[in-house]
């Protein structure tokens, strides 16, 4: 699929949308929570009912987890309005008859590694080209400290062979703040007798801790999290788990609203404190917002979020530091784009982890920003971006290297380009946000976005 985006100046967008109503959107279910619910739910003995929007809006990454679990013997059925998963208990997984293909999904691969390490059977995990170039050995080494037997390729990547083993509890110091690695350790810790403790340099998203605790596991701590080896969960036979909308996907429409002068309202959006840093940075940049109707269920908060158009007020530049990174890791591509339209120089520091995502995101951001005419300096762990509120980007081609978030961020940036911007392989957005282009059309108008198959 090829997408072509026609941009306009800030003044044109502002006058076009000055009196426009807010656009109200619903995001796909939060990917991080849904992966965890499917995996942890499989290990309970409960029927888990997950009310959902239409199947077409579910991130492809999540489908990789569904298919993997089905091949491990878990019953997961899709209906028009829900998923039903029947957990088979802590020891209910069965050997898959084939290698498990995790597609593009790092979360699928890393979380499953934690669970599979403690099984009585062996499994091989593979992935697509992008996932097969991402680091897996650092997690394998950590799990091996707990008695696991995991071998990666000689390059430290997938395929990974996980021989089932008897795990023992351990105290693990993560080399980087990573929710995927932390979760893998906690999931492995459920299969190890005794107390497993995991520490990370900065706190990363805490959905696993919240879910395990809500499901009755013995888990405690914030900076240092400890879990007891489990004999089972303490959960009703049948539960309903409403997954809030994905705040990381919402980032792109919030960014689009800011660039084209529209107020964006997102209903039923996840409002977990470890995922809010992007909104906090936006508010420091001068963007006004409001969260309403906040409810809490299964330890997670959700509500309606309105992000107001800054109108003619220029954005202030931002400065994000290493300690901010874990809580806005997936939002950095969109934030970097907004930096290009801020009034001064914005900086990102301590973000080396961005080089290990679906692409080397620091390099991809620097390359595309400079192709589109933005002055940007790339350092080992960050970027300096010289912003200008009224700038028009040059047009051209977005290079995304198969990375969904880079692709979406630059499609949004193109709303402020003076010449046409085109992007091939635009369907990559489906990895996390299948309705991305529909929603973008609602924000920017049908004429701004042309799609050809
Ligand atoms: C995720 C954690 C983050 C994030 C990814 C989802 C998760 O990765 O980038 O999109 O669901 O745990 P890291 O833990 O590798 O930083």
CSV table of C-alpha atoms and ligand atoms in Angstrom, one decimal:
chain,number,residue,atom,x,y,z
A,1,UNK,CA,0.0,0.0,0.0
A,2,UNK,CA,1.2,3.5,-0.9
A,3,UNK,CA,0.1,6.5,1.1
A,4,UNK,CA,0.5,10.0,-0.2
A,5,UNK,CA,0.0,12.9,2.1
A,6,UNK,CA,-0.6,16.6,1.1
A,7,UNK,CA,0.4,19.1,3.8
A,8,UNK,CA,-0.4,22.7,4.5
A,9,UNK,CA,1.1,25.6,6.4
A,10,UNK,CA,0.4,26.1,10.1
A,11,UNK,CA,-1.7,29.2,9.3
A,12,UNK,CA,-3.8,27.3,6.7
A,13,UNK,CA,-4.5,24.5,9.1
A,14,UNK,CA,-5.3,26.9,11.9
A,15,UNK,CA,-7.8,28.9,9.9
A,16,UNK,CA,-9.3,25.7,8.4
A,17,UNK,CA,-9.8,24.2,11.8
A,18,UNK,CA,-10.3,27.2,14.0
A,19,UNK,CA,-13.9,26.4,14.7
A,20,UNK,CA,-13.8,22.7,14.0
A,21,UNK,CA,-15.3,20.4,16.6
A,22,UNK,CA,-13.0,18.1,18.5
A,23,UNK,CA,-12.5,14.7,16.8
A,24,UNK,CA,-13.4,11.8,19.0
A,25,UNK,CA,-11.6,8.6,18.5
A,26,UNK,CA,-11.2,5.2,20.2
A,27,UNK,CA,-7.8,3.5,20.1
A,28,UNK,CA,-7.1,-0.2,19.6
A,29,UNK,CA,-6.8,-2.1,22.9
A,30,UNK,CA,-3.5,-1.4,24.6
A,31,UNK,CA,-1.0,-3.8,23.1
A,32,UNK,CA,1.1,-4.1,26.2
A,33,UNK,CA,-1.8,-5.1,28.3
A,34,UNK,CA,-3.4,-7.4,25.8
A,35,UNK,CA,-0.2,-9.4,25.3
A,36,UNK,CA,0.1,-9.8,29.0
A,37,UNK,CA,-3.6,-10.7,29.5
A,38,UNK,CA,-3.4,-13.4,26.9
A,39,UNK,CA,-0.2,-14.9,28.3
A,40,UNK,CA,-1.0,-14.6,32.0
A,41,UNK,CA,-4.6,-15.5,31.3
A,42,UNK,CA,-3.4,-18.8,29.7
A,43,UNK,CA,-1.7,-19.7,33.0
A,44,UNK,CA,-4.9,-19.2,35.1
A,45,UNK,CA,-7.7,-21.7,35.3
A,46,UNK,CA,-10.3,-19.0,34.4
A,47,UNK,CA,-12.4,-18.2,31.4
A,48,UNK,CA,-11.2,-14.8,30.4
A,49,UNK,CA,-13.6,-12.7,28.4
A,50,UNK,CA,-12.1,-9.7,26.7
A,51,UNK,CA,-14.7,-7.3,25.1
A,52,UNK,CA,-13.2,-5.9,22.0
A,53,UNK,CA,-13.8,-3.6,19.0
A,54,UNK,CA,-13.9,-5.3,15.6
A,55,UNK,CA,-11.2,-7.8,15.0
A,56,UNK,CA,-9.8,-5.5,12.2
A,57,UNK,CA,-8.6,-3.0,14.8
A,58,UNK,CA,-6.4,-5.5,16.7
A,59,UNK,CA,-2.7,-4.9,16.4
A,60,UNK,CA,-1.0,-7.6,14.3
A,61,UNK,CA,1.6,-7.9,17.1
A,62,UNK,CA,-1.1,-9.1,19.4
A,63,UNK,CA,-2.2,-11.7,16.8
A,64,UNK,CA,1.3,-13.1,16.9
A,65,UNK,CA,0.8,-13.8,20.6
A,66,UNK,CA,-2.6,-15.3,20.0
A,67,UNK,CA,-1.3,-17.7,17.4
A,68,UNK,CA,1.7,-18.6,19.5
A,69,UNK,CA,-0.5,-19.5,22.5
A,70,UNK,CA,-2.9,-21.5,20.4
A,71,UNK,CA,0.0,-23.5,19.1
A,72,UNK,CA,0.9,-24.2,22.8
A,73,UNK,CA,-2.6,-25.7,23.3
A,74,UNK,CA,-4.4,-22.7,24.7
A,75,UNK,CA,-8.1,-22.2,23.6
A,76,UNK,CA,-8.6,-18.7,22.3
A,77,UNK,CA,-11.7,-17.9,20.3
A,78,UNK,CA,-12.7,-14.7,18.5
A,79,UNK,CA,-16.3,-13.5,18.4
A,80,UNK,CA,-17.7,-10.4,16.9
A,81,UNK,CA,-17.4,-8.4,20.1
A,82,UNK,CA,-15.0,-10.3,22.3
A,83,UNK,CA,-12.2,-12.8,22.7
A,84,UNK,CA,-12.7,-15.8,25.0
A,85,UNK,CA,-9.6,-17.5,26.4
A,86,UNK,CA,-9.8,-20.5,28.6
A,87,UNK,CA,-6.7,-20.7,30.9
A,88,UNK,CA,-5.3,-24.2,31.4
A,89,UNK,CA,-3.5,-23.6,34.7
A,90,UNK,CA,0.1,-22.9,35.5
A,91,UNK,CA,1.2,-26.1,34.0
A,92,UNK,CA,-1.4,-26.3,31.2
A,93,UNK,CA,0.8,-25.4,28.2
A,94,UNK,CA,1.7,-28.2,25.8
A,95,UNK,CA,4.6,-28.5,23.4
A,96,UNK,CA,4.0,-26.8,20.0
A,97,UNK,CA,4.4,-29.2,17.1
A,98,UNK,CA,6.4,-26.5,15.3
A,99,UNK,CA,8.6,-23.5,15.7
A,100,UNK,CA,6.7,-20.5,17.0
A,101,UNK,CA,6.9,-17.5,14.7
A,102,UNK,CA,6.7,-14.2,16.7
A,103,UNK,CA,6.4,-12.1,13.5
A,104,UNK,CA,7.4,-8.5,14.2
A,105,UNK,CA,6.6,-8.7,17.9
A,106,UNK,CA,9.4,-8.3,20.4
A,107,UNK,CA,6.9,-8.4,23.3
A,108,UNK,CA,5.6,-11.8,22.1
A,109,UNK,CA,9.2,-13.3,21.9
A,110,UNK,CA,10.5,-11.9,25.2
A,111,UNK,CA,7.4,-12.6,27.3
A,112,UNK,CA,7.1,-16.1,26.0
A,113,UNK,CA,10.8,-16.7,26.6
A,114,UNK,CA,10.1,-16.1,30.3
A,115,UNK,CA,7.2,-18.5,30.4
A,116,UNK,CA,8.7,-21.2,28.2
A,117,UNK,CA,11.9,-21.3,30.2
A,118,UNK,CA,10.1,-23.1,33.0
A,119,UNK,CA,8.1,-25.7,31.0
A,120,UNK,CA,8.7,-29.4,30.7
A,121,UNK,CA,9.1,-29.2,26.9
A,122,UNK,CA,11.3,-27.4,24.5
A,123,UNK,CA,10.4,-24.7,22.0
A,124,UNK,CA,12.1,-22.7,19.3
A,125,UNK,CA,11.1,-19.1,18.7
A,126,UNK,CA,11.6,-17.3,15.4
A,127,UNK,CA,10.6,-13.9,14.0
A,128,UNK,CA,10.5,-11.8,10.9
A,129,UNK,CA,13.7,-10.1,9.5
A,130,UNK,CA,13.4,-7.1,11.8
A,131,UNK,CA,12.7,-9.1,15.0
A,132,UNK,CA,15.5,-11.5,14.0
A,133,UNK,CA,18.0,-8.6,14.2
A,134,UNK,CA,17.0,-7.5,17.7
A,135,UNK,CA,18.9,-8.5,20.9
A,136,UNK,CA,17.7,-11.6,22.6
A,137,UNK,CA,20.9,-12.9,24.2
A,138,UNK,CA,20.9,-10.4,27.0
A,139,UNK,CA,17.5,-11.8,28.2
A,140,UNK,CA,18.6,-15.4,27.5
A,141,UNK,CA,21.6,-14.8,29.8
A,142,UNK,CA,19.4,-13.4,32.5
A,143,UNK,CA,16.9,-16.3,32.4
A,144,UNK,CA,19.8,-18.8,32.3
A,145,UNK,CA,20.9,-17.3,35.7
A,146,UNK,CA,17.6,-18.8,37.0
A,147,UNK,CA,18.5,-22.2,35.7
A,148,UNK,CA,16.9,-21.8,32.2
A,149,UNK,CA,18.5,-23.3,29.2
A,150,UNK,CA,18.1,-20.9,26.3
A,151,UNK,CA,20.4,-20.7,23.3
A,152,UNK,CA,20.1,-17.8,20.8
A,153,UNK,CA,21.8,-17.7,17.4
A,154,UNK,CA,25.5,-16.9,17.4
A,155,UNK,CA,24.6,-13.3,16.7
A,156,UNK,CA,22.6,-13.2,20.0
A,157,UNK,CA,19.3,-13.1,18.1
A,158,UNK,CA,16.3,-15.3,17.2
A,159,UNK,CA,15.9,-18.1,16.5
A,160,UNK,CA,16.1,-19.0,20.2
A,161,UNK,CA,15.9,-22.6,21.4
A,162,UNK,CA,14.4,-22.9,24.9
A,163,UNK,CA,14.9,-26.3,26.5
A,164,UNK,CA,12.4,-26.7,29.4
A,165,UNK,CA,14.2,-26.6,32.7
A,166,UNK,CA,13.6,-26.5,36.5
A,167,UNK,CA,14.1,-22.9,37.4
A,168,UNK,CA,15.3,-21.5,40.7
A,169,UNK,CA,14.6,-18.1,42.2
A,170,UNK,CA,17.2,-15.4,41.8
A,171,UNK,CA,17.9,-11.7,42.3
A,172,UNK,CA,18.3,-10.1,38.9
A,173,UNK,CA,19.8,-6.7,38.1
A,174,UNK,CA,18.6,-5.6,34.6
A,175,UNK,CA,21.3,-3.8,32.6
A,176,UNK,CA,18.7,-1.5,31.1
A,177,UNK,CA,15.2,-0.4,32.0
A,178,UNK,CA,13.0,-2.7,30.0
A,179,UNK,CA,9.5,-3.8,30.7
A,180,UNK,CA,9.8,-6.8,28.4
A,181,UNK,CA,12.9,-8.1,30.2
A,182,UNK,CA,11.4,-7.4,33.6
A,183,UNK,CA,8.2,-9.2,32.7
A,184,UNK,CA,10.1,-12.2,31.3
A,185,UNK,CA,11.9,-12.5,34.7
A,186,UNK,CA,8.7,-12.2,36.7
A,187,UNK,CA,6.9,-14.8,34.5
A,188,UNK,CA,9.8,-17.1,34.9
A,189,UNK,CA,9.8,-16.4,38.6
A,190,UNK,CA,6.3,-17.8,38.9
A,191,UNK,CA,7.8,-21.2,37.9
A,192,UNK,CA,10.7,-21.0,40.4
A,193,UNK,CA,10.4,-22.0,44.1
A,194,UNK,CA,11.2,-19.1,46.4
A,195,UNK,CA,11.4,-15.3,45.9
A,196,UNK,CA,12.6,-13.9,42.6
A,197,UNK,CA,13.6,-10.2,42.7
A,198,UNK,CA,14.2,-7.9,39.8
A,199,UNK,CA,15.7,-4.5,39.8
A,200,UNK,CA,16.0,-2.0,36.9
A,201,UNK,CA,17.9,1.3,36.6
A,202,UNK,CA,14.7,3.2,36.1
A,203,UNK,CA,11.1,2.0,36.5
A,204,UNK,CA,9.5,0.8,33.2
A,205,UNK,CA,5.8,0.2,32.5
A,206,UNK,CA,4.3,-1.8,35.3
A,207,UNK,CA,1.3,-3.6,33.7
A,208,UNK,CA,2.7,-7.1,34.6
A,209,UNK,CA,3.0,-6.2,38.3
A,210,UNK,CA,-0.5,-4.7,38.3
A,211,UNK,CA,-2.1,-7.7,36.5
A,212,UNK,CA,-0.3,-10.4,38.5
A,213,UNK,CA,-1.3,-8.7,41.7
A,214,UNK,CA,-4.9,-8.2,40.6
A,215,UNK,CA,-5.0,-12.0,39.7
A,216,UNK,CA,-3.8,-13.0,43.2
A,217,UNK,CA,-0.1,-13.6,42.7
A,218,UNK,CA,2.2,-12.6,45.6
A,219,UNK,CA,4.1,-9.7,44.1
A,220,UNK,CA,5.4,-6.6,45.8
A,221,UNK,CA,7.7,-3.5,45.4
A,222,UNK,CA,8.2,-0.8,42.8
A,223,UNK,CA,11.9,-0.1,42.3
A,224,UNK,CA,12.7,-3.6,43.3
A,225,UNK,CA,10.0,-6.1,42.5
A,226,UNK,CA,9.7,-9.5,44.1
A,227,UNK,CA,7.5,-12.4,43.2
A,228,UNK,CA,6.9,-15.7,45.0
A,229,UNK,CA,6.9,-19.0,43.1
A,230,UNK,CA,3.3,-19.8,42.4
A,231,UNK,CA,1.1,-22.8,42.8
A,232,UNK,CA,-1.8,-21.0,41.0
A,233,UNK,CA,-3.8,-17.8,40.8
A,234,UNK,CA,-6.7,-16.7,42.9
A,235,UNK,CA,-9.3,-15.7,40.3
A,236,UNK,CA,-13.0,-16.4,39.7
A,237,UNK,CA,-13.8,-19.1,37.2
A,238,UNK,CA,-15.0,-16.5,34.7
A,239,UNK,CA,-13.8,-13.0,34.5
A,240,UNK,CA,-14.4,-10.0,32.2
A,241,UNK,CA,-11.3,-7.8,31.5
A,242,UNK,CA,-11.9,-4.6,29.6
A,243,UNK,CA,-8.7,-3.5,28.0
A,244,UNK,CA,-8.3,0.3,27.7
A,245,UNK,CA,-7.2,2.0,24.5
A,246,UNK,CA,-3.6,2.2,23.6
A,247,UNK,CA,-2.0,5.4,24.7
A,248,UNK,CA,1.0,4.8,22.5
A,249,UNK,CA,-1.2,4.7,19.4
A,250,UNK,CA,-3.1,7.7,20.6
A,251,UNK,CA,0.2,9.7,20.5
A,252,UNK,CA,0.0,9.8,16.7
A,253,UNK,CA,-3.5,11.3,16.6
A,254,UNK,CA,-2.6,13.7,19.4
A,255,UNK,CA,0.5,14.7,17.3
A,256,UNK,CA,-1.7,15.1,14.2
A,257,UNK,CA,-4.2,17.2,16.1
A,258,UNK,CA,-1.4,19.5,17.3
A,259,UNK,CA,0.1,19.9,13.8
A,260,UNK,CA,-3.2,20.5,12.1
A,261,UNK,CA,-4.8,22.6,14.8
A,262,UNK,CA,-7.6,20.2,15.9
A,263,UNK,CA,-8.6,19.2,19.4
A,264,UNK,CA,-8.5,15.5,19.9
A,265,UNK,CA,-10.7,13.6,22.3
A,266,UNK,CA,-9.9,9.9,23.0
A,267,UNK,CA,-12.4,7.8,24.9
A,268,UNK,CA,-11.6,4.8,27.0
A,269,UNK,CA,-7.8,5.5,27.0
A,270,UNK,CA,-5.3,3.9,29.3
A,271,UNK,CA,-4.1,6.3,32.0
A,272,UNK,CA,-1.4,4.3,33.7
A,273,UNK,CA,1.2,6.5,35.4
A,274,UNK,CA,4.1,4.7,33.8
A,275,UNK,CA,2.8,5.5,30.3
A,276,UNK,CA,2.0,9.2,30.7
A,277,UNK,CA,5.4,10.8,30.2
A,278,UNK,CA,4.5,11.9,26.7
A,279,UNK,CA,1.5,13.8,27.9
A,280,UNK,CA,3.6,15.3,30.7
A,281,UNK,CA,6.2,16.5,28.2
A,282,UNK,CA,3.4,17.9,25.9
A,283,UNK,CA,2.0,19.9,28.8
A,284,UNK,CA,5.5,21.3,29.5
A,285,UNK,CA,5.5,22.3,25.8
A,286,UNK,CA,2.4,24.3,26.4
A,287,UNK,CA,-0.3,21.9,25.3
A,288,UNK,CA,-3.5,21.9,27.4
A,289,UNK,CA,-5.3,18.6,28.2
A,290,UNK,CA,-8.0,17.2,30.4
A,291,UNK,CA,-8.6,13.7,31.7
A,292,UNK,CA,-12.2,12.9,32.7
A,293,UNK,CA,-14.4,10.0,33.7
A,294,UNK,CA,-11.4,8.1,35.1
A,295,UNK,CA,-12.2,4.5,36.4
A,296,UNK,CA,-10.0,1.8,37.7
A,297,UNK,CA,-10.3,-1.9,37.0
A,298,UNK,CA,-7.9,-4.8,37.5
A,299,UNK,CA,-5.4,-2.2,38.9
A,300,UNK,CA,-5.3,-0.1,35.7
A,301,UNK,CA,-6.9,3.3,35.2
A,302,UNK,CA,-8.7,4.5,32.0
A,303,UNK,CA,-10.7,7.5,31.1
A,304,UNK,CA,-11.4,10.1,28.4
A,305,UNK,CA,-8.6,12.4,27.4
A,306,UNK,CA,-9.0,15.7,25.5
A,307,UNK,CA,-5.9,17.3,24.1
A,308,UNK,CA,-6.6,20.9,23.0
A,309,UNK,CA,-5.2,22.4,19.9
A,310,UNK,CA,-2.5,24.9,20.7
A,311,UNK,CA,-3.9,27.1,18.0
A,312,UNK,CA,-1.6,30.0,17.2
A,313,UNK,CA,0.5,29.4,20.4
A,314,UNK,CA,4.0,28.0,19.4
A,315,UNK,CA,5.1,24.8,21.1
A,316,UNK,CA,8.0,25.2,23.6
A,317,UNK,CA,11.0,22.9,23.0
A,318,UNK,CA,11.4,19.9,25.2
A,319,UNK,CA,14.4,18.2,27.0
A,320,UNK,CA,14.0,14.6,27.8
A,321,UNK,CA,16.7,12.8,29.9
A,322,UNK,CA,17.6,9.1,30.5
A,323,UNK,CA,15.2,8.8,33.4
A,324,UNK,CA,12.3,9.9,31.2
A,325,UNK,CA,13.0,7.4,28.5
A,326,UNK,CA,11.3,4.2,29.8
A,327,UNK,CA,8.0,5.9,30.3
A,328,UNK,CA,7.9,7.4,26.7
A,329,UNK,CA,10.1,5.0,24.8
A,330,UNK,CA,7.4,4.3,22.1
A,331,UNK,CA,6.4,7.9,21.9
A,332,UNK,CA,9.8,9.3,21.1
A,333,UNK,CA,9.4,9.2,17.3
A,334,UNK,CA,6.2,11.4,17.5
A,335,UNK,CA,7.8,13.6,20.1
A,336,UNK,CA,10.9,14.1,17.9
A,337,UNK,CA,8.6,15.2,15.1
A,338,UNK,CA,6.8,17.7,17.3
A,339,UNK,CA,10.3,19.0,18.3
A,340,UNK,CA,10.8,20.0,14.6
A,341,UNK,CA,7.8,22.4,15.0
A,342,UNK,CA,8.7,23.8,18.4
A,343,UNK,CA,10.1,27.2,19.1
A,344,UNK,CA,13.8,26.3,19.6
A,345,UNK,CA,16.1,23.4,20.1
A,346,UNK,CA,14.7,20.2,21.7
A,347,UNK,CA,16.9,17.4,23.1
A,348,UNK,CA,16.7,13.7,23.7
A,349,UNK,CA,19.4,12.1,25.9
A,350,UNK,CA,20.1,8.6,27.3
A,351,UNK,CA,17.9,6.9,24.7
A,352,UNK,CA,20.3,4.2,23.4
A,353,UNK,CA,17.6,1.6,23.7
A,354,UNK,CA,15.9,3.2,20.8
A,355,UNK,CA,18.6,1.7,18.6
A,356,UNK,CA,17.2,-1.8,19.4
A,357,UNK,CA,13.6,-1.3,18.4
A,358,UNK,CA,11.9,-2.4,15.2
A,359,UNK,CA,14.7,-0.3,13.5
A,360,UNK,CA,17.5,1.9,14.9
A,361,UNK,CA,15.0,4.6,15.7
A,362,UNK,CA,17.6,7.3,16.5
A,363,UNK,CA,19.2,6.8,13.1
A,364,UNK,CA,15.9,6.6,11.2
A,365,UNK,CA,14.6,9.8,12.9
A,366,UNK,CA,17.8,11.7,12.1
A,367,UNK,CA,17.9,10.5,8.5
A,368,UNK,CA,14.2,11.3,7.7
A,369,UNK,CA,14.2,14.5,9.6
A,370,UNK,CA,17.2,15.8,7.7
A,371,UNK,CA,15.8,14.5,4.4
A,372,UNK,CA,12.7,16.6,5.1
A,373,UNK,CA,14.9,19.6,5.7
A,374,UNK,CA,15.1,19.7,9.6
A,375,UNK,CA,18.5,20.4,11.2
A,376,UNK,CA,19.1,17.5,13.5
A,377,UNK,CA,22.2,16.2,15.3
A,378,UNK,CA,22.5,12.5,16.2
A,379,UNK,CA,24.5,11.4,19.3
A,380,UNK,CA,25.1,7.9,20.6
A,381,UNK,CA,22.1,8.2,22.9
A,382,UNK,CA,20.0,11.0,21.5
A,383,UNK,CA,19.1,13.7,19.2
A,384,UNK,CA,19.1,17.5,19.1
A,385,UNK,CA,16.4,18.9,16.9
A,386,UNK,CA,16.2,22.4,15.7
A,387,UNK,CA,12.6,23.4,15.7
A,388,UNK,CA,10.7,26.2,14.0
A,389,UNK,CA,6.9,26.7,14.6
A,390,UNK,CA,6.1,27.9,11.0
A,391,UNK,CA,8.4,25.5,9.2
A,392,UNK,CA,7.2,23.6,6.1
A,393,UNK,CA,9.0,20.3,5.6
A,394,UNK,CA,10.3,19.4,2.2
A,395,UNK,CA,8.3,16.7,0.5
A,396,UNK,CA,9.7,13.3,-0.5
A,397,UNK,CA,9.8,9.7,0.5
A,398,UNK,CA,9.6,8.3,4.0
A,399,UNK,CA,12.1,5.6,4.7
A,400,UNK,CA,10.8,3.5,7.5
A,401,UNK,CA,12.8,0.2,7.2
A,402,UNK,CA,9.6,-1.7,8.2
A,403,UNK,CA,9.2,0.1,11.4
A,404,UNK,CA,5.6,1.0,12.2
A,405,UNK,CA,6.2,3.8,14.6
A,406,UNK,CA,8.7,5.6,12.3
A,407,UNK,CA,6.3,5.2,9.4
A,408,UNK,CA,3.3,6.7,11.3
A,409,UNK,CA,5.4,9.5,12.9
A,410,UNK,CA,6.5,10.7,9.4
A,411,UNK,CA,3.1,10.3,7.9
A,412,UNK,CA,1.9,12.7,10.6
A,413,UNK,CA,4.8,15.1,10.0
A,414,UNK,CA,3.8,15.2,6.3
A,415,UNK,CA,0.7,17.2,7.3
A,416,UNK,CA,3.1,20.1,7.5
A,417,UNK,CA,5.1,19.5,4.3
A,418,UNK,CA,5.1,21.8,1.3
A,419,UNK,CA,5.3,19.1,-1.3
A,420,UNK,CA,3.7,15.7,-1.5
A,421,UNK,CA,5.1,13.0,0.9
A,422,UNK,CA,4.8,9.4,-0.1
A,423,UNK,CA,5.4,6.2,1.8
A,424,UNK,CA,5.3,2.7,0.4
A,425,UNK,CA,4.7,-0.3,2.6
A,426,UNK,CA,2.3,1.9,4.5
A,427,UNK,CA,0.4,-1.2,5.8
A,428,UNK,CA,3.2,-1.6,8.3
A,429,UNK,CA,1.0,0.7,10.6
A,430,UNK,CA,-1.1,-2.5,11.2
A,431,UNK,CA,1.6,-3.9,13.4
A,432,UNK,CA,0.3,-1.7,16.2
A,433,UNK,CA,-2.5,0.5,14.8
A,434,UNK,CA,-4.6,-0.9,12.0
A,435,UNK,CA,-7.0,2.0,11.9
A,436,UNK,CA,-4.2,4.6,11.7
A,437,UNK,CA,-5.1,5.9,8.2
A,438,UNK,CA,-8.8,6.0,8.8
A,439,UNK,CA,-8.2,8.0,12.0
A,440,UNK,CA,-5.8,10.3,10.3
A,441,UNK,CA,-8.4,11.1,7.6
A,442,UNK,CA,-10.8,12.0,10.4
A,443,UNK,CA,-8.2,14.3,11.8
A,444,UNK,CA,-6.9,15.9,8.6
A,445,UNK,CA,-9.7,15.4,6.1
A,446,UNK,CA,-10.1,12.9,3.3
A,447,UNK,CA,-8.2,15.0,0.8
A,448,UNK,CA,-5.0,15.1,2.9
A,449,UNK,CA,-4.4,11.3,2.7
A,450,UNK,CA,-4.5,9.2,-0.5
A,451,UNK,CA,-4.1,5.5,-0.3
A,452,UNK,CA,-3.4,3.2,-3.3
A,453,UNK,CA,-3.1,-0.6,-3.1
B,1,LIG,C1,6.9,-3.1,25.9
B,1,LIG,C2,8.0,-2.6,26.4
B,1,LIG,C3,8.9,-1.7,25.6
B,1,LIG,C4,8.2,-1.1,24.4
B,1,LIG,C5,7.4,-2.1,23.7
B,1,LIG,C6,6.4,-2.8,24.5
B,1,LIG,C7,6.1,-4.0,26.7
B,1,LIG,O1,10.0,-2.4,25.2
B,1,LIG,O2,9.1,-0.5,23.6
B,1,LIG,O3,6.8,-1.5,22.5
B,1,LIG,O4,4.9,-4.3,26.4
B,1,LIG,O5,6.6,-4.5,27.7
B,1,LIG,P1,11.3,-2.6,26.1
B,1,LIG,O6,10.9,-3.3,27.3
B,1,LIG,O7,12.3,-3.4,25.3
B,1,LIG,O8,11.8,-1.2,26.4
